[in-house]
Amino acid sequence: MITIENLEKSFQFGSGEDKVLDQVNLSLNSGEITALNGVSGSGKSTLLTIIAGLQNATNGKIVVDGVELTNLKESELRQRRASQFGFIFQQSHLIPFLSVKDQLAFMIETAGRKWSRKEREEKIDAMLEAVDMMKHKDSNPNNLSGGEKQRVAIARALIHEPEVLFADEVTASLDSKRSTQVMEIIRNIAQTRKITVLMVTHDEDMLQYADRVVTMKDRKIIDA
Amino acid sequence: MKIAIQEILKNKLRYSILGIIILLIAFLTLAISGLARGLSYDNASLILDMPEGTFYMEEAAEDKHNFSAISDVQINNLNDAHDNMTLMSIQMGEVEDSSGQAHSLVFVTSEGHEIFPKAAQNELLLDGSLQDEGIQSGEEVSTRLISDNLTVSGFTEQQTYSHSPAAFIHPNDFSELVQSDASQIVFVEDEAAAIDGLTAYSNDEFLNTLPSFSSEQMSLNMITYFLYAISGLLFAIFFYMINVQKLTTFGILKAVGVKTITLFKMMWTQMILITIIALGIAVGISQLLVMVMPDAIPFQLTWEVTLFTSAVFMIIGFIGATLSGIQISKVEPMYAINQGGA
């Protein structure tokens, strides 16, 4: 369960101030896929990155499973991002010199999962099967298409079995067919593993994969 | 560790170029260090092979041993302050062998505590390099300043002073040679004591009184220090450029929870691996050089110098890479998320 209360975010520039989030209140239920929808500049990506601990809020609080994120030190936030959160971005952002299976192995190590070698390999294989990338297990990112890279990014975001998945415009650089494939994979894995998903999209077609749609406009949530 | 190696393997050309440049600089540094030490040994092995202690010369000689004449009173004073003194004198000169060929050398005599080989009266013990010039053991040689001929009683190994081979001579013969009974230098294996009218020198200080010794070493050491600095800058610039290209990747890795220290460890692993491989090859080549270098070239590369040079390269490489890695600690996950990438 994630609770966001009176969240505000402002950027200072010179003597001026630009408020990008204003009094945002929201609850995300465990195992639920929530889509943040809205026009460009409505503040949805900023909200996602603040909830994910990637940038700080100016005011307000975020509570994840009873722990207030806004009170955590940077090292504690990093630890939480590594072990409890998964991330998928608009670009796949794979590590260019690691093979597909090594991308996943590195994430398992980063999350501090103490799995045996056999267990780790079984989980990597299962995840690659789930995203239909088993045949590219030993490929490098530069040998993959955009859709394939994004599927590897999904696998990397979920391999360490996070409790929350943050997905920011993950289909923005994909065509409609590949977007559908990617969203189906996310929904299937999230539902199977009971992962809370917060996804940002401005693509109306992708909203069908969400259990709940939250609409933002002018820095505020207008429909939850 | 594994990820660092994987990146090197993925970018073999890039890391090979850095490795080759480090190899060449390391080899050049080792070669110059070997030459510096070889020249230093060729210049003053007589002094360099002496134990650590204190040299005394007459104050009025102003660091020039051939102007120094230590009086009996001063020797008595030294005797009160120290045990086991070695009285020594050095004089440049030349001898003619039985075929009339002249050989430049430096006459050395000593009394008291034995540090140098002792020659009997009317005999000479010569540095082995003079044997290479054709002088035989038992051969009679002459010098204009001594009336009798001197017999070569044997040869010593690598005993030189001011780039000249040493000729150990009896104190009586030396007195005839320089027309003086006074010793120029007193050496003790002890800390310096204040003796009226005498200046005390450590081994290094005494070496620097040798004409050309310090200027010769300084110029070679200067080159070595520059090479160390260049290698450090090279590491800094190389890793800076590599890190700039990887800032997005670093930012994403931070976003997913990778510790900054893990990213530094990755860079340090790469630096250490490249340096170890480059140094290993450079040391191998330089040791081959030691084996094939002709005797005429003074070249002395000890394992002590090799290990010291390797350690300096590792430390400088580490500092260079770490300074360039400051960007890693500065990059923010949000910077990376807002950028494109693989």
Coordinates of C-alpha atoms in Angstrom, one line a residue:
Chain A
M1 CA 0.0 0.0 0.0
I2 CA 1.4 3.4 -1.0
T3 CA -0.2 6.6 0.3
I4 CA 0.7 10.1 -1.0
E5 CA -0.5 13.0 1.1
N6 CA -0.4 16.7 0.2
L7 CA 2.5 16.2 -2.1
E8 CA 4.0 19.3 -3.7
K9 CA 7.0 19.9 -5.9
S10 CA 8.4 23.3 -7.0
F11 CA 11.6 24.2 -8.9
Q12 CA 13.4 27.4 -8.1
F13 CA 14.7 29.5 -11.0
G14 CA 16.3 32.8 -10.1
S15 CA 13.8 34.6 -7.9
G16 CA 10.9 32.7 -9.4
E17 CA 9.3 29.4 -8.6
D18 CA 7.7 26.8 -10.8
K19 CA 5.2 24.5 -9.1
V20 CA 4.9 21.3 -11.0
L21 CA 2.8 19.3 -8.4
D22 CA 0.2 20.9 -6.2
Q23 CA -1.5 19.2 -3.2
V24 CA -1.5 15.7 -4.7
N25 CA -3.2 13.0 -2.7
L26 CA -3.4 9.4 -3.9
S27 CA -3.4 5.8 -2.6
L28 CA -2.1 2.8 -4.6
N29 CA -3.4 -0.5 -3.6
S30 CA -1.2 -3.6 -3.4
G31 CA -1.3 -5.7 -6.6
E32 CA -3.2 -3.1 -8.5
I33 CA -2.1 -1.6 -11.8
T34 CA -2.6 2.2 -11.7
A35 CA -2.2 4.3 -14.8
L36 CA -1.4 8.0 -14.5
N37 CA -2.8 9.7 -17.4
G38 CA -2.8 13.3 -18.6
V39 CA -1.4 15.7 -21.1
S40 CA 2.3 16.6 -21.4
G41 CA 3.3 18.9 -18.5
S42 CA 0.5 17.8 -16.2
G43 CA 3.1 16.5 -13.7
K44 CA 2.6 12.7 -14.0
S45 CA 6.2 11.7 -14.6
T46 CA 7.4 14.0 -11.8
L47 CA 4.9 12.4 -9.5
L48 CA 6.1 8.9 -10.5
T49 CA 9.8 9.7 -9.9
I50 CA 9.1 11.3 -6.5
I51 CA 7.1 8.3 -5.4
A52 CA 9.9 6.1 -6.6
G53 CA 12.5 8.1 -4.6
L54 CA 14.4 9.4 -7.6
Q55 CA 13.8 13.0 -6.6
N56 CA 12.6 14.8 -3.5
A57 CA 9.3 16.4 -2.9
T58 CA 9.1 20.0 -1.7
N59 CA 6.2 19.3 0.7
G60 CA 4.0 16.4 1.7
K61 CA 4.7 12.8 2.4
I62 CA 4.8 9.3 0.8
V63 CA 4.3 6.2 2.9
V64 CA 5.1 2.8 1.5
D65 CA 4.0 -0.1 3.6
G66 CA 4.1 2.1 6.7
V67 CA 7.5 3.6 6.0
E68 CA 7.6 7.3 5.3
L69 CA 9.9 7.6 2.3
T70 CA 10.4 11.4 2.7
N71 CA 12.1 10.7 6.1
L72 CA 14.7 8.2 4.7
K73 CA 18.3 9.0 4.1
E74 CA 19.7 8.7 0.5
S75 CA 21.4 5.4 1.3
E76 CA 18.1 3.9 2.7
L77 CA 16.2 5.2 -0.4
R78 CA 18.8 3.6 -2.7
Q79 CA 18.5 0.3 -0.8
R80 CA 14.7 0.5 -1.1
R81 CA 14.9 1.2 -4.8
A82 CA 17.3 -1.7 -5.3
S83 CA 15.3 -4.3 -3.3
Q84 CA 11.7 -3.3 -3.4
F85 CA 11.2 -1.3 -6.6
G86 CA 11.5 -2.1 -10.3
F87 CA 11.9 0.5 -13.0
I88 CA 11.1 0.6 -16.7
F89 CA 11.7 3.9 -18.6
Q90 CA 10.7 5.2 -21.9
Q91 CA 14.2 4.2 -23.2
S92 CA 15.3 0.7 -22.2
H93 CA 18.6 2.0 -20.7
L94 CA 20.2 -1.4 -20.8
I95 CA 23.9 -1.6 -19.8
P96 CA 25.5 -1.7 -23.3
F97 CA 28.3 -4.2 -22.5
L98 CA 26.2 -6.8 -20.7
S99 CA 24.4 -9.7 -22.4
V100 CA 20.7 -10.1 -21.8
K101 CA 21.2 -12.7 -19.0
D102 CA 24.0 -10.7 -17.4
Q103 CA 21.7 -7.6 -17.2
L104 CA 19.3 -9.7 -15.1
A105 CA 22.1 -11.3 -13.0
F106 CA 23.5 -7.8 -12.3
M107 CA 20.1 -6.6 -11.1
I108 CA 19.7 -9.7 -8.8
E109 CA 23.1 -8.8 -7.3
T110 CA 22.2 -5.2 -6.9
A111 CA 19.0 -6.1 -5.1
G112 CA 21.0 -8.2 -2.7
R113 CA 19.1 -11.4 -3.4
K114 CA 20.9 -14.3 -1.8
W115 CA 19.8 -16.9 -4.3
S116 CA 21.9 -19.9 -5.1
R117 CA 23.5 -20.1 -8.6
K118 CA 21.0 -22.7 -9.7
E119 CA 18.0 -20.7 -8.3
R120 CA 19.3 -17.6 -10.0
E121 CA 19.7 -19.3 -13.3
E122 CA 16.2 -20.8 -13.1
K123 CA 14.6 -17.5 -12.3
I124 CA 16.5 -15.7 -15.1
D125 CA 15.3 -18.4 -17.6
A126 CA 11.8 -18.2 -16.3
M127 CA 11.7 -14.4 -16.6
L128 CA 13.2 -14.5 -20.1
E129 CA 10.6 -17.1 -21.1
A130 CA 7.9 -14.8 -19.7
V131 CA 9.0 -11.8 -21.9
D132 CA 9.8 -14.2 -24.8
M133 CA 13.5 -13.3 -24.9
M134 CA 14.9 -16.7 -24.1
K135 CA 16.4 -17.1 -27.6
H136 CA 18.3 -13.8 -27.1
K137 CA 19.7 -14.8 -23.7
D138 CA 23.3 -14.3 -24.7
S139 CA 22.7 -11.4 -27.1
N140 CA 24.1 -7.9 -26.4
P141 CA 21.7 -4.9 -26.4
N142 CA 23.1 -3.5 -29.7
N143 CA 21.9 -6.7 -31.5
L144 CA 18.3 -6.2 -30.3
S145 CA 15.4 -4.2 -31.7
G146 CA 13.6 -1.5 -29.7
G147 CA 10.8 -3.8 -28.7
E148 CA 13.2 -6.5 -27.7
K149 CA 15.3 -4.1 -25.6
Q150 CA 12.1 -3.0 -23.9
R151 CA 11.2 -6.6 -23.1
V152 CA 14.7 -7.1 -21.6
A153 CA 14.1 -3.9 -19.6
I154 CA 10.9 -5.3 -18.2
A155 CA 12.7 -8.6 -17.3
R156 CA 15.4 -6.6 -15.6
A157 CA 12.8 -4.5 -13.6
L158 CA 11.1 -7.6 -12.4
I159 CA 13.8 -10.3 -12.0
H160 CA 14.5 -9.4 -8.3
E161 CA 10.8 -9.8 -7.5
P162 CA 10.1 -6.2 -6.5
E163 CA 6.9 -5.2 -4.6
V164 CA 6.3 -2.1 -6.8
L165 CA 7.0 -1.5 -10.4
F166 CA 7.3 2.0 -11.8
A167 CA 6.8 2.3 -15.6
D168 CA 7.3 5.7 -17.2
E169 CA 6.0 5.9 -20.8
V170 CA 7.3 2.5 -21.5
T171 CA 5.5 2.2 -24.9
A172 CA 6.3 5.8 -26.1
S173 CA 9.0 4.7 -28.5
L174 CA 7.3 1.5 -29.7
D175 CA 4.8 0.9 -32.5
S176 CA 1.2 -0.2 -31.5
K177 CA 1.8 -3.9 -32.0
R178 CA 5.0 -3.9 -29.8
S179 CA 3.3 -1.6 -27.3
T180 CA 0.5 -4.1 -26.9
Q181 CA 2.9 -7.0 -26.5
V182 CA 4.9 -5.0 -23.8
M183 CA 1.8 -4.0 -21.9
E184 CA 0.4 -7.6 -21.9
I185 CA 3.7 -8.9 -20.6
I186 CA 3.7 -6.3 -17.8
R187 CA 0.1 -7.0 -16.9
N188 CA 0.5 -10.8 -16.9
I189 CA 3.6 -10.7 -14.7
A190 CA 2.2 -8.1 -12.4
Q191 CA -1.0 -10.0 -11.9
T192 CA 0.8 -13.4 -11.5
R193 CA 3.3 -12.0 -8.9
K194 CA 0.9 -9.5 -7.3
I195 CA 3.1 -6.5 -8.0
T196 CA 1.8 -3.0 -7.5
V197 CA 2.3 -1.1 -10.7
L198 CA 2.3 2.6 -11.2
M199 CA 2.5 3.5 -14.9
V200 CA 2.6 6.8 -16.7
T201 CA 1.1 7.0 -20.1
H202 CA -0.4 9.5 -22.4
D203 CA -1.5 6.7 -24.8
E204 CA -5.2 6.2 -24.4
D205 CA -4.9 2.6 -25.8
M206 CA -2.7 1.6 -23.0
L207 CA -5.2 2.5 -20.3
Q208 CA -7.2 -0.7 -20.9
Y209 CA -4.3 -2.6 -19.2
A210 CA -4.8 -0.7 -15.9
D211 CA -7.1 -1.6 -13.1
R212 CA -7.5 2.0 -12.3
V213 CA -6.8 5.3 -14.2
V214 CA -5.8 8.4 -12.4
T215 CA -6.0 11.6 -14.5
M216 CA -3.8 14.6 -13.9
K217 CA -4.2 18.1 -15.2
D218 CA -2.5 21.3 -14.3
R219 CA -0.3 19.8 -11.6
K220 CA -3.2 18.2 -9.8
I221 CA -5.1 14.9 -9.8
I222 CA -8.5 15.6 -11.2
D223 CA -9.9 12.1 -11.4
A224 CA -8.9 9.1 -9.3
Chain B
M1 CA 34.7 -7.3 -10.9
K2 CA 32.9 -9.4 -13.4
I3 CA 31.1 -6.4 -14.9
A4 CA 34.4 -4.5 -15.1
I5 CA 36.0 -7.3 -17.1
Q6 CA 32.9 -7.7 -19.3
E7 CA 33.2 -4.0 -20.3
I8 CA 36.9 -4.4 -21.1
L9 CA 36.1 -7.5 -23.2
K10 CA 33.3 -5.6 -25.0
N11 CA 35.6 -2.6 -25.7
K12 CA 38.8 -4.4 -26.4
L13 CA 40.3 -1.8 -28.8
R14 CA 39.6 1.1 -26.5
Y15 CA 41.2 -0.6 -23.4
S16 CA 44.0 -2.1 -25.5
I17 CA 45.1 1.4 -26.7
L18 CA 45.2 2.6 -23.1
G19 CA 47.1 -0.6 -22.1
I20 CA 49.7 -0.2 -24.9
I21 CA 50.3 3.5 -24.0
I22 CA 50.8 2.6 -20.3
L23 CA 53.0 -0.3 -21.3
L24 CA 55.2 2.1 -23.4
I25 CA 55.4 4.7 -20.7
A26 CA 56.1 2.1 -18.0
F27 CA 58.8 0.5 -20.2
L28 CA 60.4 3.9 -20.9
T29 CA 60.3 4.7 -17.2
L30 CA 61.9 1.4 -16.3
A31 CA 64.6 1.9 -19.0
I32 CA 65.4 5.4 -17.8
S33 CA 65.4 4.2 -14.2
G34 CA 67.8 1.4 -15.2
L35 CA 70.0 3.9 -17.0
A36 CA 69.9 6.3 -14.1
R37 CA 70.9 3.6 -11.6
G38 CA 73.5 2.2 -14.0
L39 CA 75.1 5.6 -14.5
S40 CA 74.9 6.3 -10.8
Y41 CA 76.7 3.0 -10.1
D42 CA 79.2 3.6 -12.9
N43 CA 79.9 7.0 -11.4
A44 CA 80.3 6.0 -7.8
S45 CA 80.0 2.3 -7.0
L46 CA 83.0 2.7 -4.7
I47 CA 80.8 4.9 -2.4
L48 CA 77.4 3.3 -3.2
D49 CA 78.7 -0.1 -2.0
M50 CA 79.8 1.4 1.3
P51 CA 77.6 0.9 4.4
E52 CA 75.5 3.8 5.7
G53 CA 77.5 6.1 7.9
T54 CA 79.2 9.5 8.1
F55 CA 82.0 11.0 6.0
Y56 CA 84.2 13.7 7.3
M57 CA 86.2 16.2 5.2
E58 CA 88.1 19.3 6.2
E59 CA 85.7 22.3 6.4
A60 CA 88.1 24.5 4.4
A61 CA 88.0 22.0 1.5
E62 CA 84.5 23.2 0.7
D63 CA 83.2 19.8 -0.3
K64 CA 86.2 19.0 -2.6
H65 CA 87.9 15.9 -1.2
N66 CA 91.2 16.5 -3.1
F67 CA 91.5 19.8 -1.1
S68 CA 90.8 18.1 2.2
A69 CA 93.7 17.3 4.6
I70 CA 92.5 16.0 8.0
S71 CA 95.1 16.8 10.7
D72 CA 96.3 14.4 13.4
V73 CA 94.5 16.4 16.0
Q74 CA 91.2 16.1 14.2
I75 CA 91.8 12.4 13.7
N76 CA 92.4 12.1 17.5
N77 CA 89.1 14.0 18.1
L78 CA 87.3 11.6 15.7
N79 CA 88.9 8.7 17.5
D80 CA 87.4 9.9 20.7
A81 CA 84.0 10.2 19.1
H82 CA 83.8 7.0 17.1
D83 CA 85.1 3.4 16.9
N84 CA 86.3 1.7 13.7
M85 CA 87.3 4.7 11.6
T86 CA 88.3 4.3 8.0
L87 CA 90.8 6.9 6.7
M88 CA 90.7 7.2 3.0
S89 CA 92.0 9.3 0.1
I90 CA 91.2 9.4 -3.5
Q91 CA 93.2 10.8 -6.4
M92 CA 92.5 10.9 -10.1
G93 CA 95.5 9.6 -12.2
E94 CA 96.7 7.3 -14.9
V95 CA 99.0 4.3 -15.3
E96 CA 100.9 3.0 -18.3
D97 CA 100.8 -0.7 -18.9
S98 CA 103.8 -2.8 -20.1
S99 CA 102.9 -2.0 -23.7
G100 CA 103.0 1.7 -23.0
Q101 CA 99.2 2.2 -23.2
A102 CA 97.8 4.8 -20.8
H103 CA 94.7 4.0 -18.6
S104 CA 92.8 6.6 -16.7
L105 CA 91.8 5.5 -13.2
V106 CA 91.3 6.8 -9.7
F107 CA 93.8 5.8 -6.9
V108 CA 92.1 4.9 -3.7
T109 CA 93.8 4.1 -0.4
S110 CA 92.5 3.4 3.0
E111 CA 93.7 2.7 6.5
G112 CA 92.0 1.6 9.7
H113 CA 88.7 -0.3 9.7
E114 CA 88.6 -2.4 6.5
I115 CA 86.0 -1.5 4.0
F116 CA 88.0 -1.6 0.8
P117 CA 90.4 -4.2 -0.5
K118 CA 94.0 -3.6 0.7
A119 CA 96.9 -3.6 -1.6
A120 CA 100.5 -4.4 -0.5
Q121 CA 103.3 -1.8 -1.0
N122 CA 104.3 -1.5 -4.7
E123 CA 101.1 -3.4 -5.7
L124 CA 97.8 -2.3 -7.2
L125 CA 94.4 -3.9 -7.1
L126 CA 92.5 -2.8 -10.1
D127 CA 88.8 -2.6 -11.1
G128 CA 87.9 -5.5 -13.4
S129 CA 87.2 -3.1 -16.3
L130 CA 90.9 -2.5 -16.7
Q131 CA 91.4 -6.3 -17.2
D132 CA 89.0 -5.9 -20.1
E133 CA 91.3 -3.2 -21.4
G134 CA 94.1 -5.7 -21.5
I135 CA 96.0 -5.4 -18.2
Q136 CA 97.0 -8.8 -16.8
S137 CA 97.4 -9.9 -13.2
G138 CA 101.1 -9.8 -12.4
E139 CA 101.8 -7.2 -15.0
E140 CA 103.9 -4.2 -14.0
V141 CA 102.4 -0.7 -14.6
S142 CA 104.0 2.7 -14.1
T143 CA 102.9 6.1 -13.1
R144 CA 104.9 9.3 -13.4
L145 CA 104.5 10.3 -9.8
I146 CA 105.8 7.1 -8.3
S147 CA 109.4 6.1 -8.9
D148 CA 109.0 2.4 -8.7
N149 CA 106.8 0.3 -11.0
L150 CA 103.7 -1.2 -9.4
T151 CA 102.6 -4.8 -9.9
V152 CA 99.0 -5.6 -10.5
S153 CA 98.1 -8.1 -7.8
G154 CA 94.5 -8.7 -8.8
F155 CA 91.2 -7.3 -9.8
T156 CA 88.0 -6.2 -8.0
E157 CA 84.5 -6.2 -9.3
Q158 CA 82.8 -2.9 -10.2
Q159 CA 84.7 -0.4 -8.1
T160 CA 84.4 2.9 -9.8
Y161 CA 84.5 6.6 -8.8
S162 CA 83.6 9.5 -11.0
H163 CA 83.2 7.1 -14.0
S164 CA 86.8 5.9 -13.6
P165 CA 88.0 2.5 -12.5
A166 CA 89.4 2.3 -9.0
A167 CA 93.0 1.3 -8.3
F168 CA 93.5 0.3 -4.7
I169 CA 97.0 1.4 -3.6
H170 CA 99.1 1.1 -0.4
P171 CA 99.0 4.3 1.8
N172 CA 102.8 4.7 1.5
D173 CA 102.6 4.6 -2.3
F174 CA 99.6 7.0 -2.2
S175 CA 101.6 9.5 0.0
E176 CA 104.4 9.4 -2.6
L177 CA 101.8 10.0 -5.4
V178 CA 100.2 13.1 -3.8
Q179 CA 103.2 14.2 -1.8
S180 CA 101.2 14.3 1.4
D181 CA 100.7 12.0 4.4
A182 CA 97.3 13.5 5.4
S183 CA 94.1 11.6 4.8
Q184 CA 91.4 13.4 2.8
I185 CA 88.3 11.6 4.2
V186 CA 87.3 9.7 7.3
F187 CA 84.4 7.4 7.2
V188 CA 82.6 5.9 10.2
E189 CA 79.6 3.6 10.4
D190 CA 78.1 5.9 13.0
E191 CA 76.0 9.0 13.4
A192 CA 77.7 12.3 12.8
A193 CA 79.5 14.1 15.7
A194 CA 80.5 17.8 15.8
I195 CA 84.3 17.9 15.2
D196 CA 86.0 21.3 15.1
G197 CA 87.2 22.1 11.5
L198 CA 85.4 19.1 9.9
T199 CA 82.2 18.9 7.9
A200 CA 80.1 15.7 8.3
Y201 CA 78.2 14.2 5.3
S202 CA 75.7 11.4 5.1
N203 CA 76.3 8.9 2.2
D204 CA 73.8 10.7 0.0
E205 CA 75.3 14.1 0.8
F206 CA 78.8 12.8 0.1
L207 CA 77.7 11.4 -3.3
N208 CA 76.4 14.9 -4.2
T209 CA 79.9 16.3 -3.7
L210 CA 81.0 14.3 -6.7
P211 CA 81.3 16.4 -9.8
S212 CA 78.5 15.5 -12.3
F213 CA 76.8 13.0 -9.9
S214 CA 73.8 15.1 -8.8
S215 CA 73.3 16.9 -12.2
E216 CA 73.4 13.5 -14.0
Q217 CA 70.9 11.9 -11.7
M218 CA 68.7 15.0 -11.5
S219 CA 68.1 15.2 -15.2
L220 CA 67.3 11.5 -15.4
N221 CA 65.1 11.6 -12.3
M222 CA 63.3 14.6 -13.8
I223 CA 62.4 12.6 -16.9
T224 CA 61.2 9.7 -14.7
Y225 CA 59.0 12.0 -12.6
F226 CA 57.5 13.5 -15.8
L227 CA 56.7 10.0 -17.1
Y228 CA 55.0 9.3 -13.8
A229 CA 53.0 12.5 -14.1
I230 CA 52.1 11.7 -17.8
S231 CA 50.9 8.2 -16.8
G232 CA 48.7 9.7 -14.1
L233 CA 47.2 12.3 -16.4
L234 CA 46.7 9.6 -19.1
F235 CA 44.6 7.5 -16.7
A236 CA 42.7 10.6 -15.6
I237 CA 41.9 11.8 -19.1
F238 CA 41.1 8.3 -20.4
F239 CA 38.7 7.4 -17.6
Y240 CA 37.2 10.9 -17.7
M241 CA 36.4 10.4 -21.4
I242 CA 35.0 6.9 -20.8
N243 CA 33.0 8.1 -17.8
V244 CA 31.5 11.0 -19.8
Q245 CA 30.3 8.5 -22.4
K246 CA 28.8 6.4 -19.6
L247 CA 27.1 9.1 -17.5
T248 CA 23.6 8.0 -18.6
T249 CA 24.4 4.4 -17.8
F250 CA 25.8 5.4 -14.4
G251 CA 22.7 7.5 -13.7
I252 CA 20.4 4.6 -14.6
L253 CA 22.4 2.2 -12.5
K254 CA 22.0 4.6 -9.6
A255 CA 18.3 4.9 -10.3
V256 CA 17.9 1.1 -10.0
G257 CA 19.8 1.1 -6.7
V258 CA 23.5 0.5 -7.6
K259 CA 25.8 2.0 -5.0
T260 CA 28.2 4.8 -6.1
I261 CA 31.1 2.8 -4.5
T262 CA 30.2 -0.1 -6.8
L263 CA 30.7 2.1 -9.8
F264 CA 34.0 3.3 -8.5
K265 CA 35.1 -0.3 -7.8
M266 CA 34.3 -1.1 -11.4
M267 CA 36.5 1.7 -12.6
W268 CA 39.3 0.8 -10.1
T269 CA 39.2 -2.9 -11.2
Q270 CA 39.6 -1.8 -14.8
M271 CA 42.5 0.5 -14.0
I272 CA 44.2 -2.2 -11.9
L273 CA 43.8 -4.9 -14.5
I274 CA 45.1 -2.7 -17.3
T275 CA 48.0 -1.5 -15.2
I276 CA 49.0 -5.0 -14.0
I277 CA 48.9 -6.4 -17.6
A278 CA 50.8 -3.4 -19.0
L279 CA 53.4 -3.4 -16.2
G280 CA 53.8 -7.2 -16.5
I281 CA 54.7 -6.9 -20.1
A282 CA 56.9 -3.7 -19.6
V283 CA 58.8 -5.5 -16.7
G284 CA 59.3 -8.6 -18.9
I285 CA 60.7 -6.5 -21.8
S286 CA 62.9 -4.4 -19.5
Q287 CA 64.4 -7.6 -17.9
L288 CA 65.1 -8.9 -21.5
L289 CA 66.8 -5.6 -22.0
V290 CA 69.0 -6.2 -19.0
M291 CA 70.1 -9.5 -20.5
V292 CA 70.9 -8.2 -24.0
M293 CA 72.3 -4.8 -23.0
P294 CA 76.1 -4.6 -23.8
D295 CA 78.5 -4.1 -20.9
A296 CA 79.6 -0.8 -22.3
I297 CA 76.2 0.7 -21.5
P298 CA 75.7 1.3 -17.8
F299 CA 72.3 -0.2 -17.1
Q300 CA 71.2 -1.6 -13.8
L301 CA 67.6 -2.5 -13.2
T302 CA 67.1 -4.2 -9.9
W303 CA 63.9 -5.8 -8.7
E304 CA 63.8 -3.1 -6.0
V305 CA 63.6 -0.4 -8.7
T306 CA 61.2 -2.4 -10.8
L307 CA 58.8 -3.0 -7.8
F308 CA 59.1 0.6 -6.7
T309 CA 58.3 1.9 -10.3
S310 CA 55.4 -0.6 -10.6
A311 CA 54.0 0.6 -7.2
V312 CA 54.3 4.2 -8.2
F313 CA 52.4 3.5 -11.5
M314 CA 49.6 1.7 -9.6
I315 CA 49.3 4.6 -7.1
I316 CA 49.3 7.3 -9.7
G317 CA 46.9 5.3 -11.9
F318 CA 44.6 4.9 -8.9
I319 CA 44.7 8.6 -8.2
G320 CA 44.2 9.6 -11.8
A321 CA 41.2 7.3 -12.3
T322 CA 39.7 8.3 -9.0
L323 CA 39.9 12.0 -9.7
S324 CA 38.3 11.4 -13.1
G325 CA 35.6 9.4 -11.3
I326 CA 34.3 12.4 -9.4
Q327 CA 31.7 12.8 -12.2
I328 CA 30.3 9.4 -11.2
S329 CA 29.5 10.6 -7.7
K330 CA 27.9 13.8 -9.1
V331 CA 25.6 12.2 -11.7
E332 CA 21.9 12.1 -10.7
P333 CA 19.5 9.4 -11.7
M334 CA 17.1 12.0 -13.0
Y335 CA 19.8 13.3 -15.4
A336 CA 20.0 9.8 -16.9
I337 CA 16.2 9.2 -17.1
N338 CA 15.8 12.4 -19.1
Q339 CA 18.5 11.2 -21.6
G340 CA 18.2 8.6 -24.4
G341 CA 20.2 5.4 -24.2
A342 CA 20.6 1.8 -25.3

